Coordinates of C-alpha atoms in Angstrom, one line a residue:
M1 CA 96.8 213.9 77.5
E2 CA 94.7 210.9 78.4
A3 CA 97.8 208.8 79.1
Q4 CA 99.2 211.6 81.2
N5 CA 96.0 211.8 83.3
L6 CA 96.1 208.0 83.8
S7 CA 99.7 207.9 84.7
E8 CA 99.1 210.4 87.5
Q9 CA 97.0 207.8 89.2
C10 CA 100.1 205.6 89.7
D11 CA 102.6 206.6 92.5
W12 CA 105.6 204.6 91.5
F13 CA 108.1 205.6 94.2
S14 CA 106.7 205.3 97.7
E15 CA 108.7 205.3 100.9
E16 CA 107.4 201.9 102.0
N17 CA 108.1 200.1 98.7
R18 CA 110.7 201.3 96.2
T19 CA 110.2 198.5 93.7
E20 CA 106.5 198.2 93.1
P21 CA 104.0 200.9 92.1
R22 CA 101.6 202.3 94.6
V23 CA 98.2 202.6 93.0
S24 CA 95.6 205.3 93.4
G25 CA 92.4 205.9 91.5
Q26 CA 91.0 203.4 89.1
L27 CA 94.2 201.7 87.9
D28 CA 95.7 198.7 89.5
S29 CA 99.4 197.7 89.3
A30 CA 98.9 195.8 85.9
G31 CA 97.4 199.0 84.4
C32 CA 100.2 201.1 85.8
L33 CA 102.9 198.8 84.5
F34 CA 101.2 198.8 81.1
L35 CA 101.3 202.6 81.0
S36 CA 105.0 202.5 81.8
I37 CA 105.6 200.1 78.9
M38 CA 103.2 201.7 76.4
P39 CA 103.0 205.4 77.3
N40 CA 101.9 206.3 73.8
G41 CA 98.2 205.1 73.7
G42 CA 97.9 206.0 70.0
A43 CA 100.3 203.2 69.0
I44 CA 98.2 200.5 70.7
P45 CA 95.4 200.2 68.0
A46 CA 98.1 200.0 65.3
L47 CA 100.0 197.3 67.2
I48 CA 96.8 195.3 67.7
C49 CA 96.0 195.5 64.0
I50 CA 99.5 194.3 63.1
L51 CA 99.4 191.4 65.5
V52 CA 95.9 190.3 64.5
L53 CA 96.8 190.4 60.8
M54 CA 100.0 188.5 61.4
T55 CA 98.2 185.9 63.5
I56 CA 95.6 185.3 60.8
F57 CA 98.2 185.2 58.1
S58 CA 100.2 182.7 60.1
F59 CA 97.2 180.4 60.6
L60 CA 96.2 180.7 57.0
V61 CA 99.6 180.0 55.3
N62 CA 100.6 177.2 57.8
G63 CA 97.2 175.6 57.6
V64 CA 97.2 175.6 53.8
A65 CA 100.7 174.3 53.6
L66 CA 100.1 171.5 56.0
F67 CA 96.8 170.6 54.3
G68 CA 98.6 170.4 50.9
I69 CA 101.5 168.3 52.2
V70 CA 99.2 165.8 54.0
R71 CA 97.0 165.4 51.0
S72 CA 99.9 164.7 48.6
E73 CA 100.8 161.0 48.5
D74 CA 103.9 161.7 46.4
L75 CA 105.5 163.9 49.1
S76 CA 104.5 162.1 52.3
W77 CA 107.6 159.9 52.3
E78 CA 110.1 162.6 51.5
P79 CA 112.4 163.7 54.5
R80 CA 112.2 167.4 53.7
C81 CA 108.4 167.3 53.8
A82 CA 108.5 165.5 57.1
F83 CA 110.8 168.2 58.6
L84 CA 108.6 170.8 57.0
K85 CA 105.5 169.4 58.7
N86 CA 107.3 169.4 62.0
L87 CA 108.3 173.0 61.4
I88 CA 104.7 174.0 60.7
L89 CA 103.5 172.3 63.9
S90 CA 106.1 174.2 65.9
D91 CA 105.1 177.5 64.2
L92 CA 101.4 176.9 65.0
M93 CA 102.2 176.1 68.6
Q94 CA 104.3 179.3 68.8
T95 CA 101.4 181.4 67.3
V96 CA 98.8 179.9 69.6
S97 CA 100.8 180.4 72.7
I98 CA 102.0 183.9 72.1
C99 CA 99.6 185.9 69.9
P100 CA 96.2 185.6 71.8
A101 CA 97.8 186.5 75.1
V102 CA 99.6 189.6 73.7
I103 CA 96.6 190.8 71.9
H104 CA 94.4 190.3 75.0
S105 CA 96.9 192.4 77.1
L106 CA 96.9 195.2 74.5
V107 CA 93.1 195.2 74.3
Q108 CA 92.7 195.2 78.1
R109 CA 95.7 197.6 78.5
R110 CA 97.1 195.5 81.3
T111 CA 100.3 193.6 81.6
M112 CA 100.3 189.8 81.7
E113 CA 99.1 188.3 85.0
F114 CA 101.3 185.7 86.6
S115 CA 99.1 182.5 86.6
T116 CA 99.0 179.0 85.3
W117 CA 98.6 180.3 81.8
C118 CA 101.9 182.1 82.2
Y119 CA 103.7 178.8 82.9
V120 CA 101.9 177.2 80.0
Q121 CA 102.9 180.0 77.7
Y122 CA 106.5 180.0 78.8
F123 CA 106.8 176.2 78.5
T124 CA 105.1 176.0 75.1
G125 CA 106.9 179.0 73.7
T126 CA 110.3 177.7 74.7
A127 CA 109.6 174.3 73.3
S128 CA 108.3 175.5 70.0
I129 CA 111.1 178.0 69.5
F130 CA 113.8 175.4 70.2
S131 CA 111.9 172.9 68.0
S132 CA 111.8 175.3 65.1
L133 CA 115.5 176.1 65.5
V134 CA 116.6 172.5 65.5
T135 CA 114.2 171.6 62.7
I136 CA 115.6 174.3 60.3
T137 CA 119.1 173.1 61.2
C138 CA 118.1 169.5 60.2
M139 CA 116.5 170.8 57.0
A140 CA 119.8 172.5 56.0
L141 CA 121.6 169.2 56.7
E142 CA 119.0 167.3 54.7
R143 CA 119.5 169.6 51.7
Y144 CA 123.3 169.2 52.0
L145 CA 123.0 165.4 51.9
Y146 CA 120.6 165.6 49.0
V147 CA 122.8 167.9 46.9
C148 CA 126.3 166.8 47.8
H149 CA 125.7 163.1 48.6
A150 CA 122.8 162.3 46.3
I151 CA 124.1 158.7 45.6
H152 CA 124.0 157.8 49.3
Y153 CA 121.0 160.0 50.2
L154 CA 118.5 157.3 50.7
V155 CA 121.0 155.0 52.4
I156 CA 121.9 157.7 55.0
L157 CA 118.5 159.2 55.6
T158 CA 116.2 156.2 56.0
Q159 CA 112.7 156.3 57.3
A160 CA 113.8 154.9 60.7
R161 CA 116.5 157.5 61.1
L162 CA 114.0 160.2 60.0
R163 CA 111.6 159.1 62.8
H164 CA 114.4 159.1 65.3
A165 CA 115.5 162.6 64.3
L166 CA 112.0 164.0 64.6
S167 CA 111.6 162.3 68.0
L168 CA 114.9 163.7 69.2
I169 CA 113.9 167.2 68.2
W170 CA 110.9 167.2 70.4
V171 CA 112.7 165.3 73.3
F172 CA 115.5 168.0 73.2
S173 CA 113.0 170.9 73.0
I174 CA 110.7 169.6 75.8
S175 CA 113.7 168.8 78.0
I176 CA 115.0 172.4 77.6
S177 CA 111.6 173.7 78.6
T178 CA 111.3 171.3 81.6
V179 CA 114.8 172.2 82.9
N180 CA 114.0 175.9 82.5
M181 CA 110.8 175.5 84.5
V182 CA 112.5 173.6 87.3
L183 CA 115.4 176.1 87.5
L184 CA 112.9 179.0 87.7
H185 CA 111.9 177.8 91.1
T186 CA 115.4 178.0 92.5
G187 CA 115.2 181.7 93.1
Q188 CA 114.3 183.5 96.3
G189 CA 110.6 183.1 95.8
H190 CA 108.3 184.8 93.4
K191 CA 106.6 188.1 94.3
V192 CA 103.1 188.3 95.8
E193 CA 102.1 190.8 93.1
R194 CA 100.3 188.9 90.3
A195 CA 101.0 191.5 87.7
T196 CA 104.2 190.9 85.6
K197 CA 106.2 193.6 84.0
G198 CA 105.6 192.6 80.4
L199 CA 102.9 191.8 77.8
L200 CA 104.3 188.3 77.4
C201 CA 105.8 185.7 79.8
E202 CA 109.2 185.8 78.2
P203 CA 112.3 184.6 80.1
D204 CA 113.3 188.0 81.5
V205 CA 109.8 188.7 82.8
M206 CA 109.5 185.2 84.4
E207 CA 113.0 185.3 86.0
Q208 CA 112.3 188.7 87.5
H209 CA 109.0 187.6 88.9
M210 CA 110.5 184.4 90.3
G211 CA 113.2 186.2 92.2
F212 CA 116.1 186.3 89.7
P213 CA 117.2 182.7 89.8
R214 CA 120.8 182.7 88.6
A215 CA 120.9 179.1 87.6
S216 CA 117.9 179.6 85.3
A217 CA 119.4 182.6 83.6
V218 CA 122.8 181.0 83.1
F219 CA 121.3 177.8 81.7
R220 CA 118.9 179.6 79.4
K221 CA 121.6 181.9 78.0
L222 CA 124.1 179.2 77.6
V223 CA 121.8 176.7 75.9
G224 CA 120.2 179.4 73.7
S225 CA 123.6 180.8 72.6
C226 CA 125.1 177.4 71.8
S227 CA 122.0 176.3 69.9
L228 CA 121.9 179.5 67.9
L229 CA 125.7 179.2 67.1
L230 CA 125.3 175.6 66.1
C231 CA 122.4 176.4 63.8
L232 CA 124.4 179.2 62.1
L233 CA 127.5 177.0 61.7
V234 CA 125.5 174.1 60.2
Y235 CA 123.6 176.4 57.9
A236 CA 126.8 178.1 56.8
F237 CA 128.6 174.7 56.2
S238 CA 125.6 173.2 54.3
Y239 CA 124.9 176.1 51.9
T240 CA 128.6 176.8 51.4
R241 CA 129.2 173.3 50.3
M242 CA 126.2 173.3 48.1
Y243 CA 127.2 176.5 46.5
R244 CA 130.7 175.2 45.9
D245 CA 129.4 172.1 44.2
A246 CA 127.1 174.1 42.0
R247 CA 129.9 176.5 41.1
N248 CA 132.3 173.7 40.3
A249 CA 129.7 172.2 38.0
V250 CA 129.9 175.2 35.6
I251 CA 133.6 176.1 35.9
P252 CA 134.5 174.0 32.8
F253 CA 132.1 176.1 30.8
N254 CA 133.5 179.4 32.0
R255 CA 130.1 180.5 33.4
V256 CA 128.9 181.6 36.8
N257 CA 126.0 179.7 38.4
T258 CA 123.8 182.7 39.0
T259 CA 120.8 180.6 40.2
A260 CA 122.9 179.0 42.9
R261 CA 124.1 182.3 44.1
K262 CA 120.6 183.8 44.2
T263 CA 119.3 180.7 46.1
V264 CA 122.0 180.9 48.7
L265 CA 121.4 184.7 49.2
F266 CA 117.7 184.1 49.4
H267 CA 117.9 181.4 52.1
S268 CA 120.5 183.4 54.0
G269 CA 118.1 186.4 54.1
M270 CA 115.2 184.2 55.2
L271 CA 117.4 182.6 57.9
F272 CA 118.1 186.0 59.3
L273 CA 114.4 186.7 59.5
Q274 CA 113.7 183.4 61.2
L275 CA 116.4 183.9 63.7
L276 CA 115.6 187.5 64.4
P277 CA 113.7 186.8 67.6
L278 CA 116.7 184.8 69.0
L279 CA 119.1 187.5 67.9
I280 CA 117.0 190.1 69.7
K281 CA 116.9 187.9 72.8
T282 CA 120.6 187.4 72.7
T283 CA 121.1 191.2 72.4
S284 CA 118.7 191.7 75.3
D285 CA 120.7 189.3 77.5
A286 CA 123.9 191.2 76.6
V287 CA 122.3 194.5 77.5
W288 CA 121.1 193.2 80.8
E289 CA 124.6 191.9 81.6
V290 CA 126.2 195.3 80.7
E291 CA 123.6 197.2 82.7
G292 CA 123.8 194.8 85.7
T293 CA 120.2 193.7 85.6
V294 CA 118.0 191.1 84.0
A295 CA 114.7 192.8 84.9
M296 CA 112.4 194.8 82.8
M297 CA 112.3 197.5 85.4
A298 CA 115.3 199.7 85.9
L299 CA 115.9 203.2 87.0
S300 CA 115.8 205.4 84.0
S301 CA 117.9 208.2 85.5
G302 CA 120.1 209.2 88.3
D303 CA 118.8 210.5 91.6
Q304 CA 117.4 207.5 93.6
G305 CA 117.2 209.4 96.8
T306 CA 114.5 211.8 95.7
S307 CA 111.0 210.6 96.6
G308 CA 109.6 212.1 93.5
T309 CA 111.7 210.1 91.1
M310 CA 109.7 207.6 89.1
M311 CA 110.9 204.0 88.7
S312 CA 110.0 203.0 85.2
P313 CA 111.3 200.6 82.5
S314 CA 114.3 201.8 80.7
T315 CA 113.8 202.8 77.1
T316 CA 116.1 200.0 75.8
A317 CA 114.2 197.4 77.8
V318 CA 110.8 198.5 76.5
Q319 CA 112.1 198.6 72.9
L320 CA 113.6 195.2 73.1
H321 CA 110.5 193.8 74.8
M322 CA 108.1 195.2 72.1
S323 CA 110.5 194.2 69.3
L324 CA 110.5 190.7 70.6
L325 CA 106.7 190.5 70.7
V326 CA 106.4 191.4 67.0
T327 CA 109.3 189.5 65.7
L328 CA 108.2 186.3 67.4
I329 CA 105.4 186.1 64.9
V330 CA 107.6 186.7 61.9
P331 CA 109.1 183.1 61.5
P332 CA 105.6 181.4 61.5
C333 CA 104.6 183.8 58.7
I334 CA 107.6 183.4 56.5
N335 CA 108.5 179.7 57.0
P336 CA 105.8 178.3 54.6
L337 CA 106.7 181.0 52.0
V338 CA 110.4 180.0 52.2
Y339 CA 110.1 176.2 52.1
V340 CA 106.9 175.8 50.1
L341 CA 106.9 178.5 47.4
K342 CA 110.6 178.0 46.5
T343 CA 110.0 174.3 45.8
A344 CA 108.3 173.3 42.6
E345 CA 107.0 169.9 43.9
L346 CA 105.4 171.6 47.0
R347 CA 103.9 174.3 44.9
R348 CA 102.3 171.7 42.6
A349 CA 101.0 169.8 45.7
L350 CA 99.4 172.9 47.1
L351 CA 97.9 173.9 43.8
R352 CA 96.6 170.4 42.9
P353 CA 93.3 170.7 45.0
F354 CA 92.5 174.0 43.4
R355 CA 93.3 172.7 39.9
Q356 CA 91.1 169.6 40.6
W357 CA 88.3 171.8 41.7
K358 CA 88.7 174.0 38.6
R359 CA 88.6 170.9 36.4
K360 CA 85.5 169.6 38.1
R361 CA 83.9 173.0 37.8
V362 CA 84.7 173.2 34.1
A363 CA 83.5 169.6 33.6
G364 CA 80.3 170.4 35.4
L365 CA 79.7 173.5 33.2
R366 CA 80.2 171.4 30.1
V367 CA 77.7 168.8 31.2
M368 CA 75.2 171.5 32.0
E369 CA 75.8 173.1 28.6
E370 CA 75.4 169.7 26.8
M371 CA 72.1 169.1 28.7
R372 CA 70.8 172.5 27.7
V373 CA 71.7 171.9 24.1
R374 CA 70.0 168.5 24.1
E375 CA 66.9 170.1 25.6
V376 CA 66.9 172.7 22.9
V377 CA 67.3 170.1 20.2
H378 CA 64.4 167.9 21.6
L379 CA 62.2 171.0 21.9
N380 CA 62.9 172.0 18.3
R381 CA 62.1 168.4 17.1
D382 CA 58.8 168.4 19.0
Q383 CA 57.9 171.8 17.5
A384 CA 58.9 170.6 14.0
G385 CA 56.8 167.4 14.4

């Protein structure tokens, strides 16, 4: 009832302007657009709690994982740990650039304002997502070299080549973000209205606000689809070859390598969760192409000539937008669990500080107990004398 009363303050379909809401009452355009995206006010507190918990969990697990790897001298030289540190850095950038802004929009019940922070969020988010995608692709290749070409592993993956690979990952990711930012300004000019039509400055929202630049949309979709396809092909090739080698190792003994099969299935499932935001974005792009629009706003039903018809986001657009907001936080939460907890060396590195603290605590308790016993012995001797 409260949402219905608030929505009555927004006149979405005026004779003078059939694309922007005409505001009456206490709500401005950002509040009206928020109501069109989140008409059910009861779901907002639950969504805020989910995003806050996922944000805290992401900072916690990534911070602990990075701290354990940096402190471990044995793992500092290993290529997989170098890639993992790069992945953690990308995940932290993604969490910082996305979560606070979305939570702020939900708390204020307003859509994202088009400002300098919107550019920063779009640039940082794009760079971190591409960096994570290329990094997990390199990690799959690194595991393939380690398992299938163990003899030549250190010869192929030297420290110099590792540094070059990490540098190229960031050069590629930042270049993609820079080109996207430049192509965004090739549209017909952004709108005067500062309120965007989303809770996050994602590509669809940015392109709509900047006048639907065709070059930006084509470049983003082409590069994103090719990068996603390349990642899937490399991942499939690497783990298929590793599984075949593990399977061939036990064929003479007429046994099935169950461990290898479970490992491949586990990493395939985790890869699906990591790529879920990109899959949703690809689905969103396909939907916009079918419907003939790349905007978040679309006519939800037929009669455009009636002045009482409301122009609101389509149900599919809202669902994809909200799904993207939540799933963007999933990879930063699961990456440390996948690449740290499944590796015995990394688990020992993370648990080492806690074990050392436990040993020191036990040693301290023993010293205190010995001192107490000595005091009791000296006291008994004094009393006996």
